[in-house]
Structure formats: structure tokens, C-alpha cells
PDB file of C-alpha atoms in Angstrom:
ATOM      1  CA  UNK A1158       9.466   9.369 -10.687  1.00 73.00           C
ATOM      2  CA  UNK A1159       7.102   8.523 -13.253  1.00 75.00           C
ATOM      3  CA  UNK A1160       5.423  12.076 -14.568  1.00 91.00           C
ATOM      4  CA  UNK A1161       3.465  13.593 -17.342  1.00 95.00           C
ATOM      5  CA  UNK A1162       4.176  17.127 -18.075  1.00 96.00           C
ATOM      6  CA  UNK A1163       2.327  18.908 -20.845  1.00 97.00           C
ATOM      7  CA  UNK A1164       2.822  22.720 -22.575  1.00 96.00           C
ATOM      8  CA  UNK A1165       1.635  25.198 -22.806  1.00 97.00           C
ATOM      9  CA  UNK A1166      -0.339  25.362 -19.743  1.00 96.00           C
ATOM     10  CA  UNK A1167      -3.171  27.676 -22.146  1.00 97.00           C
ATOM     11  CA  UNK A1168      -2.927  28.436 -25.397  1.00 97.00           C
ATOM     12  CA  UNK A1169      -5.372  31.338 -27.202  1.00 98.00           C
ATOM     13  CA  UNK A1170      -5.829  31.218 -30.810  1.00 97.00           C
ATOM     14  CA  UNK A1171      -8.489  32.224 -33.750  1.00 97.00           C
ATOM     15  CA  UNK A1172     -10.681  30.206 -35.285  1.00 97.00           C
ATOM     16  CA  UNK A1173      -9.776  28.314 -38.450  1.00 97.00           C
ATOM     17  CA  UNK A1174      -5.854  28.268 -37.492  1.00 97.00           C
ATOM     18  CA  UNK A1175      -3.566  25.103 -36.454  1.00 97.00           C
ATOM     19  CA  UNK A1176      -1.560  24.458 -33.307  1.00 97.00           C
ATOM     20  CA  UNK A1177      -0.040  21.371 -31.692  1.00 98.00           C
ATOM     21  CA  UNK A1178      -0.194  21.158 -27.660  1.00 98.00           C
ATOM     22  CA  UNK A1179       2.594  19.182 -26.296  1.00 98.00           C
ATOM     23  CA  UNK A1180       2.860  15.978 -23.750  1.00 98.00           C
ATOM     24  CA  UNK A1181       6.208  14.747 -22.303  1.00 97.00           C
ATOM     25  CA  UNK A1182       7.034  11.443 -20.202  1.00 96.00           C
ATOM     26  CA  UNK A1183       8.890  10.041 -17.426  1.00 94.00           C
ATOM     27  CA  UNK A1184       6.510   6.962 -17.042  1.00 89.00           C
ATOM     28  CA  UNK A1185       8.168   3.335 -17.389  1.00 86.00           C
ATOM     29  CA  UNK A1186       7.871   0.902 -18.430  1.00 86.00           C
ATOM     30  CA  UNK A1187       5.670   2.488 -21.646  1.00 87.00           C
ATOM     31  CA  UNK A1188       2.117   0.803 -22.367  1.00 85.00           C
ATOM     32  CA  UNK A1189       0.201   3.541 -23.905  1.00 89.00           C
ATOM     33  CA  UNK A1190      -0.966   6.730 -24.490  1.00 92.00           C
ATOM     34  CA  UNK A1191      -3.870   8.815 -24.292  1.00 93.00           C
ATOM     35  CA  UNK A1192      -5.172  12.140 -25.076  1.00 96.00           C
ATOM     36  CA  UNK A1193      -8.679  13.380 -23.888  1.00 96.00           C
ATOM     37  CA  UNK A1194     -10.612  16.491 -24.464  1.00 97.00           C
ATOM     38  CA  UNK A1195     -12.268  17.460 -21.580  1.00 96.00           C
ATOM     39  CA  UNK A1196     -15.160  20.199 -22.255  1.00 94.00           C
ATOM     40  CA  UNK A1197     -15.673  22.817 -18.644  1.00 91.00           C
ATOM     41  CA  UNK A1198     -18.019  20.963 -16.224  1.00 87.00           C
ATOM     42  CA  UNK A1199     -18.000  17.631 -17.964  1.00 90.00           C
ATOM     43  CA  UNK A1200     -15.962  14.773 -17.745  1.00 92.00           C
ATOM     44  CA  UNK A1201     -13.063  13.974 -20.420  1.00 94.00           C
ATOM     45  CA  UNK A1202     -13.682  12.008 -23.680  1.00 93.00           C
ATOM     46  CA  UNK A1203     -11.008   9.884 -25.266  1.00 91.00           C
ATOM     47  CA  UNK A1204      -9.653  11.148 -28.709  1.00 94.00           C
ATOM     48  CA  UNK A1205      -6.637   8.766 -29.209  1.00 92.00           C
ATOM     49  CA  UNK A1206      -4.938   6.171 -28.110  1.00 89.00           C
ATOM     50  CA  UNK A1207      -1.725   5.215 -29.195  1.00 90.00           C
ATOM     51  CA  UNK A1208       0.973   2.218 -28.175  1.00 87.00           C
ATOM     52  CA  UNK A1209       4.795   1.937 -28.806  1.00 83.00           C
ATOM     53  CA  UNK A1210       4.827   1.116 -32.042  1.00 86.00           C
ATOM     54  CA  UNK A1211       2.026   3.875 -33.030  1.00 88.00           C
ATOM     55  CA  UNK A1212       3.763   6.765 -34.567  1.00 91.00           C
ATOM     56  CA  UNK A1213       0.793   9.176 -35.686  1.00 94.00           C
ATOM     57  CA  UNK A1214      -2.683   8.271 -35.104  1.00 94.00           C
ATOM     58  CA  UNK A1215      -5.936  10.594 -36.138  1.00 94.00           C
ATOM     59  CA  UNK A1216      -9.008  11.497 -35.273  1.00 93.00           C
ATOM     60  CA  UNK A1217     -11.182  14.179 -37.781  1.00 95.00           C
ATOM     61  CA  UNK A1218      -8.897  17.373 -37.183  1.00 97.00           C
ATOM     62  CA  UNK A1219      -7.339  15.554 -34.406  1.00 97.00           C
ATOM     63  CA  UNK A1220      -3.436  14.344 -35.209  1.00 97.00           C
ATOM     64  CA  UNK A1221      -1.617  12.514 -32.294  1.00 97.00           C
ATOM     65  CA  UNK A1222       2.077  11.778 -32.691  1.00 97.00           C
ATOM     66  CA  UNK A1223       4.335   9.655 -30.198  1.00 96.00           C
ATOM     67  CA  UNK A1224       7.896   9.423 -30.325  1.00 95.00           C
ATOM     68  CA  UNK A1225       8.315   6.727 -27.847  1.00 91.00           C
ATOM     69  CA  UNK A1226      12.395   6.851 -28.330  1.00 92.00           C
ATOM     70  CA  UNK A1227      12.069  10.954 -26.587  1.00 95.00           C
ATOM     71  CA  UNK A1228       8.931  10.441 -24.605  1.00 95.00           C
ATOM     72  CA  UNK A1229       6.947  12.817 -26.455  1.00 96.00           C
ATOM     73  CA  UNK A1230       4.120  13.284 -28.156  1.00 97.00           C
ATOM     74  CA  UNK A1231       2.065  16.032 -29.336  1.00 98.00           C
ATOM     75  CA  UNK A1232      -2.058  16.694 -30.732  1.00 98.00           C
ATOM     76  CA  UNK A1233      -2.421  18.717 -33.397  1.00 98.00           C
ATOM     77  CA  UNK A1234      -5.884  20.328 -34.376  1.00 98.00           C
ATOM     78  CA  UNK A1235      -6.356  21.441 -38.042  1.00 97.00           C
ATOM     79  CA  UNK A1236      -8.078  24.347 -38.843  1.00 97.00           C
ATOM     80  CA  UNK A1237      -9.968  24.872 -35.158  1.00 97.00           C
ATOM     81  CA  UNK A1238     -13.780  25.551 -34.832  1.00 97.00           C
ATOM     82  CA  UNK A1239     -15.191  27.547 -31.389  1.00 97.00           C
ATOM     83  CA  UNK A1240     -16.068  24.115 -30.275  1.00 96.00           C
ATOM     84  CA  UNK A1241     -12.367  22.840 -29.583  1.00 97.00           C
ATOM     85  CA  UNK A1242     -12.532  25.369 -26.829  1.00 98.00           C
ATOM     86  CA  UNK A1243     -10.911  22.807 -23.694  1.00 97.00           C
ATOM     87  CA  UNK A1244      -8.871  21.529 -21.787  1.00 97.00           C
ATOM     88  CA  UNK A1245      -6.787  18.554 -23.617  1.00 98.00           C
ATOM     89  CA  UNK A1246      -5.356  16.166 -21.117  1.00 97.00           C
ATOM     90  CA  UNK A1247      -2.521  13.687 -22.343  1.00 97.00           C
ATOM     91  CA  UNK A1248      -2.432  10.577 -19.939  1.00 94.00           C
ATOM     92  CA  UNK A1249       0.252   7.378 -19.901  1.00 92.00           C
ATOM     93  CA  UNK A1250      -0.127   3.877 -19.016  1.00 87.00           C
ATOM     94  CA  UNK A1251       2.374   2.100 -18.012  1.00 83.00           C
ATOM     95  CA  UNK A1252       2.392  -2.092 -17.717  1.00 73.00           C
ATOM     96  CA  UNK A1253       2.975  -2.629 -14.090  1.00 61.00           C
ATOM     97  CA  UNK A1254      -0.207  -4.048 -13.828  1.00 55.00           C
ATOM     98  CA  UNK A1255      -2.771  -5.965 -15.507  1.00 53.00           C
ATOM     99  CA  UNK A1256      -5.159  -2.430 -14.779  1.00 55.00           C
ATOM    100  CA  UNK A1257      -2.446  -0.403 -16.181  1.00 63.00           C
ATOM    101  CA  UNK A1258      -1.942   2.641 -13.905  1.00 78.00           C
ATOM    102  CA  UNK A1259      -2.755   5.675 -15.385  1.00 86.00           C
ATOM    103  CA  UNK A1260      -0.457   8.579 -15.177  1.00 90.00           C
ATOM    104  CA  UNK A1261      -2.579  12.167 -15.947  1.00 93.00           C
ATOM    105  CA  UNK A1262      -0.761  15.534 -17.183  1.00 95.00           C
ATOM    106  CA  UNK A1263      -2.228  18.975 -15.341  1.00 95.00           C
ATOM    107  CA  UNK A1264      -3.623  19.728 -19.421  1.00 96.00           C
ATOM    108  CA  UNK A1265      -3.569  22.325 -21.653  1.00 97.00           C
ATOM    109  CA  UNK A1266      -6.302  25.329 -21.774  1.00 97.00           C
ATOM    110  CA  UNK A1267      -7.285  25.802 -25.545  1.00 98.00           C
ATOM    111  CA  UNK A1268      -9.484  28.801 -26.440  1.00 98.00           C
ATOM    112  CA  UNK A1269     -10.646  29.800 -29.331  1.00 98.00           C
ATOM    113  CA  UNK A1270     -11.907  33.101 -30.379  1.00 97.00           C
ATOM    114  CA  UNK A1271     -13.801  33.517 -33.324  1.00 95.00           C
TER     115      UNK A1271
ATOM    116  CA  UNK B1411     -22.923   9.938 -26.121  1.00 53.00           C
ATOM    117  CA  UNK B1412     -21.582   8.282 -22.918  1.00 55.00           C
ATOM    118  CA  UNK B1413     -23.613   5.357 -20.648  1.00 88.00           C
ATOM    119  CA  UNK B1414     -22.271   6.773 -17.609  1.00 94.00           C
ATOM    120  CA  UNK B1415     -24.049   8.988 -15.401  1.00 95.00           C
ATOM    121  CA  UNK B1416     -23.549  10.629 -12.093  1.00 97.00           C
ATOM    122  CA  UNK B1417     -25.277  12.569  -9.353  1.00 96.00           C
ATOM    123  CA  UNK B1418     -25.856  15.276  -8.117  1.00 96.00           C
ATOM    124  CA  UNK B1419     -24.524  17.261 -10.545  1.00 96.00           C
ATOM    125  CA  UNK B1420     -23.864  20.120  -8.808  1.00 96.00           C
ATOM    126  CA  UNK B1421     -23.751  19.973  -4.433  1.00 96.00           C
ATOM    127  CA  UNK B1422     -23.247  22.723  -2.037  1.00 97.00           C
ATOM    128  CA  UNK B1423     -23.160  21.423   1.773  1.00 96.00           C
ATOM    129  CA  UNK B1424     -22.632  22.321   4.729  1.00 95.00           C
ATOM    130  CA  UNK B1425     -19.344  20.942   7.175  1.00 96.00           C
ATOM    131  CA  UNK B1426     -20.027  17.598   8.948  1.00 95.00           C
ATOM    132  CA  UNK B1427     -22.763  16.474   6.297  1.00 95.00           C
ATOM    133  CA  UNK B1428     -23.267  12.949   5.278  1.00 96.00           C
ATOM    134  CA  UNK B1429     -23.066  12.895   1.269  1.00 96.00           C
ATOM    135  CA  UNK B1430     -23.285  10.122  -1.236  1.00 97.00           C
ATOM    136  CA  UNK B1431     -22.478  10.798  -4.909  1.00 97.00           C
ATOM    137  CA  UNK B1432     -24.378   8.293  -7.233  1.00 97.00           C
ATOM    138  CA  UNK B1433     -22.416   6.619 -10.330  1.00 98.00           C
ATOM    139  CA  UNK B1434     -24.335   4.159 -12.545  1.00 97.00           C
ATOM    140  CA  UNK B1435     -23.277   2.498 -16.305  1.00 95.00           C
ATOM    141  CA  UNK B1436     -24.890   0.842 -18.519  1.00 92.00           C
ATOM    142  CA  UNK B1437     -21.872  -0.581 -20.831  1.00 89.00           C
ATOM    143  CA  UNK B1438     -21.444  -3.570 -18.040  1.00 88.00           C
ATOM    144  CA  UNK B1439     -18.261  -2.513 -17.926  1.00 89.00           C
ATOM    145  CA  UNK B1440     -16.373  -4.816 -14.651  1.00 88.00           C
ATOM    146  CA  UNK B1441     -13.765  -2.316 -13.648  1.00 90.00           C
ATOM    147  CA  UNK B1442     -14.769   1.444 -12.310  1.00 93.00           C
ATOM    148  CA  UNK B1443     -13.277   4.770 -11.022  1.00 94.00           C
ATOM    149  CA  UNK B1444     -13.749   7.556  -9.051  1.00 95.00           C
ATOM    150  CA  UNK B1445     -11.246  10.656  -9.695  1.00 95.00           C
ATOM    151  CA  UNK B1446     -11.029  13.817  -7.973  1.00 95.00           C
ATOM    152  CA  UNK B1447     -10.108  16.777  -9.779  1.00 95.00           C
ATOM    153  CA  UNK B1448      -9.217  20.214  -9.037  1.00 93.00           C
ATOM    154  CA  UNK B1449      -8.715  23.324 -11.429  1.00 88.00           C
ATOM    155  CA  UNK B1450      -5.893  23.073 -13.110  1.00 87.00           C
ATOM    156  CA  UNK B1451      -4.626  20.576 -11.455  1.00 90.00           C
ATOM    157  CA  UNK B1452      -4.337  16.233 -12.163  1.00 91.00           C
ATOM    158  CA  UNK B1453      -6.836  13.617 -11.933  1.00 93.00           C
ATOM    159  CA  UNK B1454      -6.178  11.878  -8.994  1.00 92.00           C
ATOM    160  CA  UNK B1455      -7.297   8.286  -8.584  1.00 92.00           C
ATOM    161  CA  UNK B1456      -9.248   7.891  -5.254  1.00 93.00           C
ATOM    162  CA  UNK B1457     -11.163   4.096  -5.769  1.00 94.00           C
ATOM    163  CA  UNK B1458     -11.590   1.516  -7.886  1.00 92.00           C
ATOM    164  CA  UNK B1459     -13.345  -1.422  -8.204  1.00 92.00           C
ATOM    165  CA  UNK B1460     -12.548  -4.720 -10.248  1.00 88.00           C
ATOM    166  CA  UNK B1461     -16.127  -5.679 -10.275  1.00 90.00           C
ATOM    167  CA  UNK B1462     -18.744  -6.699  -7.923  1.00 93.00           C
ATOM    168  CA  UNK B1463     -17.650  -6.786  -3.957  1.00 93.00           C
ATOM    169  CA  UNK B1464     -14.520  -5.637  -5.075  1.00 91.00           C
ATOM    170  CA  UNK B1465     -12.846  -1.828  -4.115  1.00 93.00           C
ATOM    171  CA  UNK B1466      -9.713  -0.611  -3.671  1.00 91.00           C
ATOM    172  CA  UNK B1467      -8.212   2.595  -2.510  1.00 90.00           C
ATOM    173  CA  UNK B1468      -6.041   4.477  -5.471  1.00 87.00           C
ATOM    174  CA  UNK B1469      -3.045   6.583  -4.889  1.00 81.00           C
ATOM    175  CA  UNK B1470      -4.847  10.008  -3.324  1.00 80.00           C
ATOM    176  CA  UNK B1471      -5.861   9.038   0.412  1.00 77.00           C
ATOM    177  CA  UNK B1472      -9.556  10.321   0.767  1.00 81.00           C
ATOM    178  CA  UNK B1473     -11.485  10.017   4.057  1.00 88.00           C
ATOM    179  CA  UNK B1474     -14.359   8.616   1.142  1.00 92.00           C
ATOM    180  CA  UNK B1475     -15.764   5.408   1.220  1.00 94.00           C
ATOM    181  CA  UNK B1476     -17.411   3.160  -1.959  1.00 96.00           C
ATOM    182  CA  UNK B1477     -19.140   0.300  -2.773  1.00 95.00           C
ATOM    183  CA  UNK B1478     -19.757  -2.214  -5.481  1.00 96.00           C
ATOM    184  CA  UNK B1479     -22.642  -4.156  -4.837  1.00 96.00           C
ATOM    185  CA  UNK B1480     -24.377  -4.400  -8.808  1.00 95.00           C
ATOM    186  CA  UNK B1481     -22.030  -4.096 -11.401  1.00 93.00           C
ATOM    187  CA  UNK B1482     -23.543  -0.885 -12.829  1.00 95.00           C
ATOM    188  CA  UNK B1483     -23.583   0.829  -9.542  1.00 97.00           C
ATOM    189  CA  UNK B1484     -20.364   2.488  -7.908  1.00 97.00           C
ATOM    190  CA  UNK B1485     -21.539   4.909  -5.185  1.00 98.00           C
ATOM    191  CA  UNK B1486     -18.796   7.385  -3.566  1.00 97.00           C
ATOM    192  CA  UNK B1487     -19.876   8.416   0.486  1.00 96.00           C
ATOM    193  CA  UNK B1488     -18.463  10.677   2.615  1.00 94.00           C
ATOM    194  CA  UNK B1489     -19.807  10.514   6.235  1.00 93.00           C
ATOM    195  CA  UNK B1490     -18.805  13.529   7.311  1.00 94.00           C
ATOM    196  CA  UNK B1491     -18.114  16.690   4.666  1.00 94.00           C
ATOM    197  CA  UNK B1492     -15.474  19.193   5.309  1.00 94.00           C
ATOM    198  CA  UNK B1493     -14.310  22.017   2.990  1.00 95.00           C
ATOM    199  CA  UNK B1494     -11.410  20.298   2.136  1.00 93.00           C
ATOM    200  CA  UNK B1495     -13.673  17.598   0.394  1.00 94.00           C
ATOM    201  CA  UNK B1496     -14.802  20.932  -1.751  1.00 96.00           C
ATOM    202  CA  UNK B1497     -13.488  19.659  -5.418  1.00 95.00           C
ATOM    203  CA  UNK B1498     -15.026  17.796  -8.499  1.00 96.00           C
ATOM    204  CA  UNK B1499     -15.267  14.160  -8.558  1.00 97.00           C
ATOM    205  CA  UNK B1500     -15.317  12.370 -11.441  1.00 96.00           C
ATOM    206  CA  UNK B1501     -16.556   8.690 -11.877  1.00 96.00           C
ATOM    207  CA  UNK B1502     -15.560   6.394 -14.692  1.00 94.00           C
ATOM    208  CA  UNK B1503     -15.930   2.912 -16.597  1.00 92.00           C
ATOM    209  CA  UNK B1504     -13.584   0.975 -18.458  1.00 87.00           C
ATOM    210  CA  UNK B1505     -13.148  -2.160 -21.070  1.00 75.00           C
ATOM    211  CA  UNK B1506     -10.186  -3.666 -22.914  1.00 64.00           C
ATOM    212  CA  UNK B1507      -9.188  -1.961 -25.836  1.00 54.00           C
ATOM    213  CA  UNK B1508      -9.156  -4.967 -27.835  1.00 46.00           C
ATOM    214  CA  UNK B1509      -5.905  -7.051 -27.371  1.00 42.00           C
ATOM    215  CA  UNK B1510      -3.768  -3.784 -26.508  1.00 47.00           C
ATOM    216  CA  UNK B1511      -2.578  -4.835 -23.022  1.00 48.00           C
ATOM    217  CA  UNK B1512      -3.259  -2.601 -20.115  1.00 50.00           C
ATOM    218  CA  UNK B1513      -5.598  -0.362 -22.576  1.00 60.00           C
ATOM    219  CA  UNK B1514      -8.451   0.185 -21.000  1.00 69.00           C
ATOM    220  CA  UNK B1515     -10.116   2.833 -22.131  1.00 78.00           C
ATOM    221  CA  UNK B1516     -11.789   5.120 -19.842  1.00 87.00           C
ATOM    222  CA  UNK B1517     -15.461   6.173 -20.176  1.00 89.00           C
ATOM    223  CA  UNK B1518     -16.218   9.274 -17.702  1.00 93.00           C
ATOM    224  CA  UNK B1519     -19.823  10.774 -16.132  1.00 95.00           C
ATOM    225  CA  UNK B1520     -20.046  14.089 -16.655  1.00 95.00           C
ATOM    226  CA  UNK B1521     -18.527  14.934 -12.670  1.00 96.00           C
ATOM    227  CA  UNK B1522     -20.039  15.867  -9.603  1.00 97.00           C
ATOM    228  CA  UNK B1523     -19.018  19.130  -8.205  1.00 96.00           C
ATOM    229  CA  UNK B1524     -18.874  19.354  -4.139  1.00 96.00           C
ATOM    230  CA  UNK B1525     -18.809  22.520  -2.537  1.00 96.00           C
ATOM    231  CA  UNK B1526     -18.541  22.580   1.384  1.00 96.00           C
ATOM    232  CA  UNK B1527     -18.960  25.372   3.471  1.00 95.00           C
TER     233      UNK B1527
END
């Protein structure tokens, strides 16, 4: 059965530190992979997108890796500002279709405190 | 900033209503979305919609009906609300990420929250 799990399921920190958020996959066969930050009462936004041969892929303060060999892959954020406050959503395609089905994790609840 | 834009916003109901949620892009993007949501929970694809006259149903069964009739315009109706519909639905565009296949990366509205009574 083709899933995404992600951990932790929330995560609290202060403002200024690092953490990485955590995305493993069932989902074959492998196309891509997505993460998305998705602010409360809006819709998500795309932050990376990475494919098999990708290994690390940034964005600002935003560092995706993907270990396609384990299925994982994790986002790091770099010294976090109040703003990163969300929920971070990793989602995998996979290529039994030309739309490329989309497989979304449950996400993980950042908040930072200042 | 995204092109995509959906409303209401924000809809409280009553059971056995007749409710249309409005989606409209301006990318010209062919293929669209809707999602439904819950807290804490998955997107769950509902439609979608290759391009004009074109909609399928996704893999969550919803009683929800939508049409494609301009490119920029994917409406989501529900003929008759019931407090099950109560969640957020979420609609979204999408384009080729260049020559990556199967990347198409998803633009979303900002959601439409339904709350039935």
C-alpha cells in the first residue's frame, strides 16, 4: 500500500534554532517529491521538489534531502523566524500515470515561540 | 503571490442546502483540483479536470459535483449539504515542471471552509 508517513506529528521550538521534520515512503514506483508549507486557513505553497536522482535541494533556510535507496527524506529549517509557524506537508508522486498521482502525508505542526 | 482564487471563503449552512464553491485561475493552467481536507488529517483528492469538458472523480467518493466549462473556471456543487460535508476544500492548478515527468506542480486557492449545521 503506497503511504506517506511523516514525524513528528508537532514539533515546538524557539526562534532562531534548527530542526529537521521527517517524511517516509511506501509509494512505487518513485517520480517525485514534494514538500509544502501550508500557513492555518490557507492553502499549501510548494517549497521543493525533488526527483530520484536529487539528493539535497534548497530553498532560503529551507534544506530538503531524499534518500531514494530508504524512502526518506527530511526538511530542515535554519535558524527559524515566528513566520515558519505551519504545518509542512511532504507529498510523493509516483509514475503510474501521465498526471502523476499524488500521495499526501497527515504533516507536521511547527510552532515557533519567540 | 498565487493566481488562484476561491469562494466563499468562509460558509456556514444549514442541512439540505444547495452550495457552490467558486474556483477561478489565471495561470491557464489545463489540469485542476479540488481537495478536501480535514484537521490533521490528508488531502484527499475529490475531482479533477484535464481541461475544458473534462472531470473526473479522484480517490475520496464525495456526493459533490464539478464542472469545467472555461478553462479558468472549476466550480465544486453540492445539491444538498449535510454535516458530514462540514470540512475545508481546497482547489488547485497545475503545469509541468519543465521536462520532470509526472511533476506537476500544484498551485492552491487559499480553501473554502464549509460548516453545516
Amino acid at each position: 500500500k503506497n503511504q506517506v508517513e511523516q514525524s513528528p506529528q508537532s514539533l515546538i521550538i524557539l526562534e532562531g534554532k534548527n530542526c529537521t521534520l521527517q517524511c517516509n515512503y511506501t509509494v512505487s514506483p518513485f517520480s517525485n517529491l514534494r514538500w509544502y508549507k501550508q500557513d492555518t486557513g490557507r492553502g499549501p505553497v510548494s517549497l521543493t521538489i525533488m526527483t530520484f536522482s536529487e539528493n539535497t535541494k534548497s530553498n532560503g533556510r529551507y534544506t530538503a534531502t531524499l534518500d531514494a535507496d530508504t524512502k526518506q527524506s527530511s526538511l530542515h529549517i535554519t535558524a527559524s523566524q515566528l513566520s515558519d509557524s505551519a504545518s509542512y506537508i511532504c507529498v510523493v508522486s509516483d509514475r503510474g500515470s501521465t498526471l502523476g498521482r499524488l500521495y499526501f502525508g497527515r504533516g507536521t505542526q511547527l510552532t515557533v515561540w519567540p | 503571490e498565487a493566481d488562484i482564487y476561491q469562494t466563499p471563503r468562509y460558509l456556514v449552512i444549514g442541512t439540505g442546502k444547495k452550495i457552490t464553491l467558486e474556483c477561478s485561475q489565471t495561470m491557464g493552467h489545463d489540469k485542476m483540483y479540488w481537495y478536501q481536507q480535514d484537521p490533521g488529517m490528508e488531502l484527499h483528492l475529490i475531482h479533477y479536470s484535464y481541461g475544458v469538458n473534462s472531470t473526473e472523480k479522484g480517490d475520496l467518493s464525495s456526493e459533490s459535483t464539478v464542472s469545467r466549462i472555461r478553462t479558468e473556471h472549476f466550480p465544486l456543487t453540492l445539491e444538498s449539504a449535510r454535516p458530514s460535508h462540514t470540512s475545508q476544500y481546497l482547489c488547485a492548478s497545475s503545469t509541468p515542471q519543465g521536462t520532470i515527468s509526472g511533476a506537476n506542480v500544484l498551485t492552491f486557492g487559499a480553501g473554502s471552509r464549509l460548516t453545516v449545521l
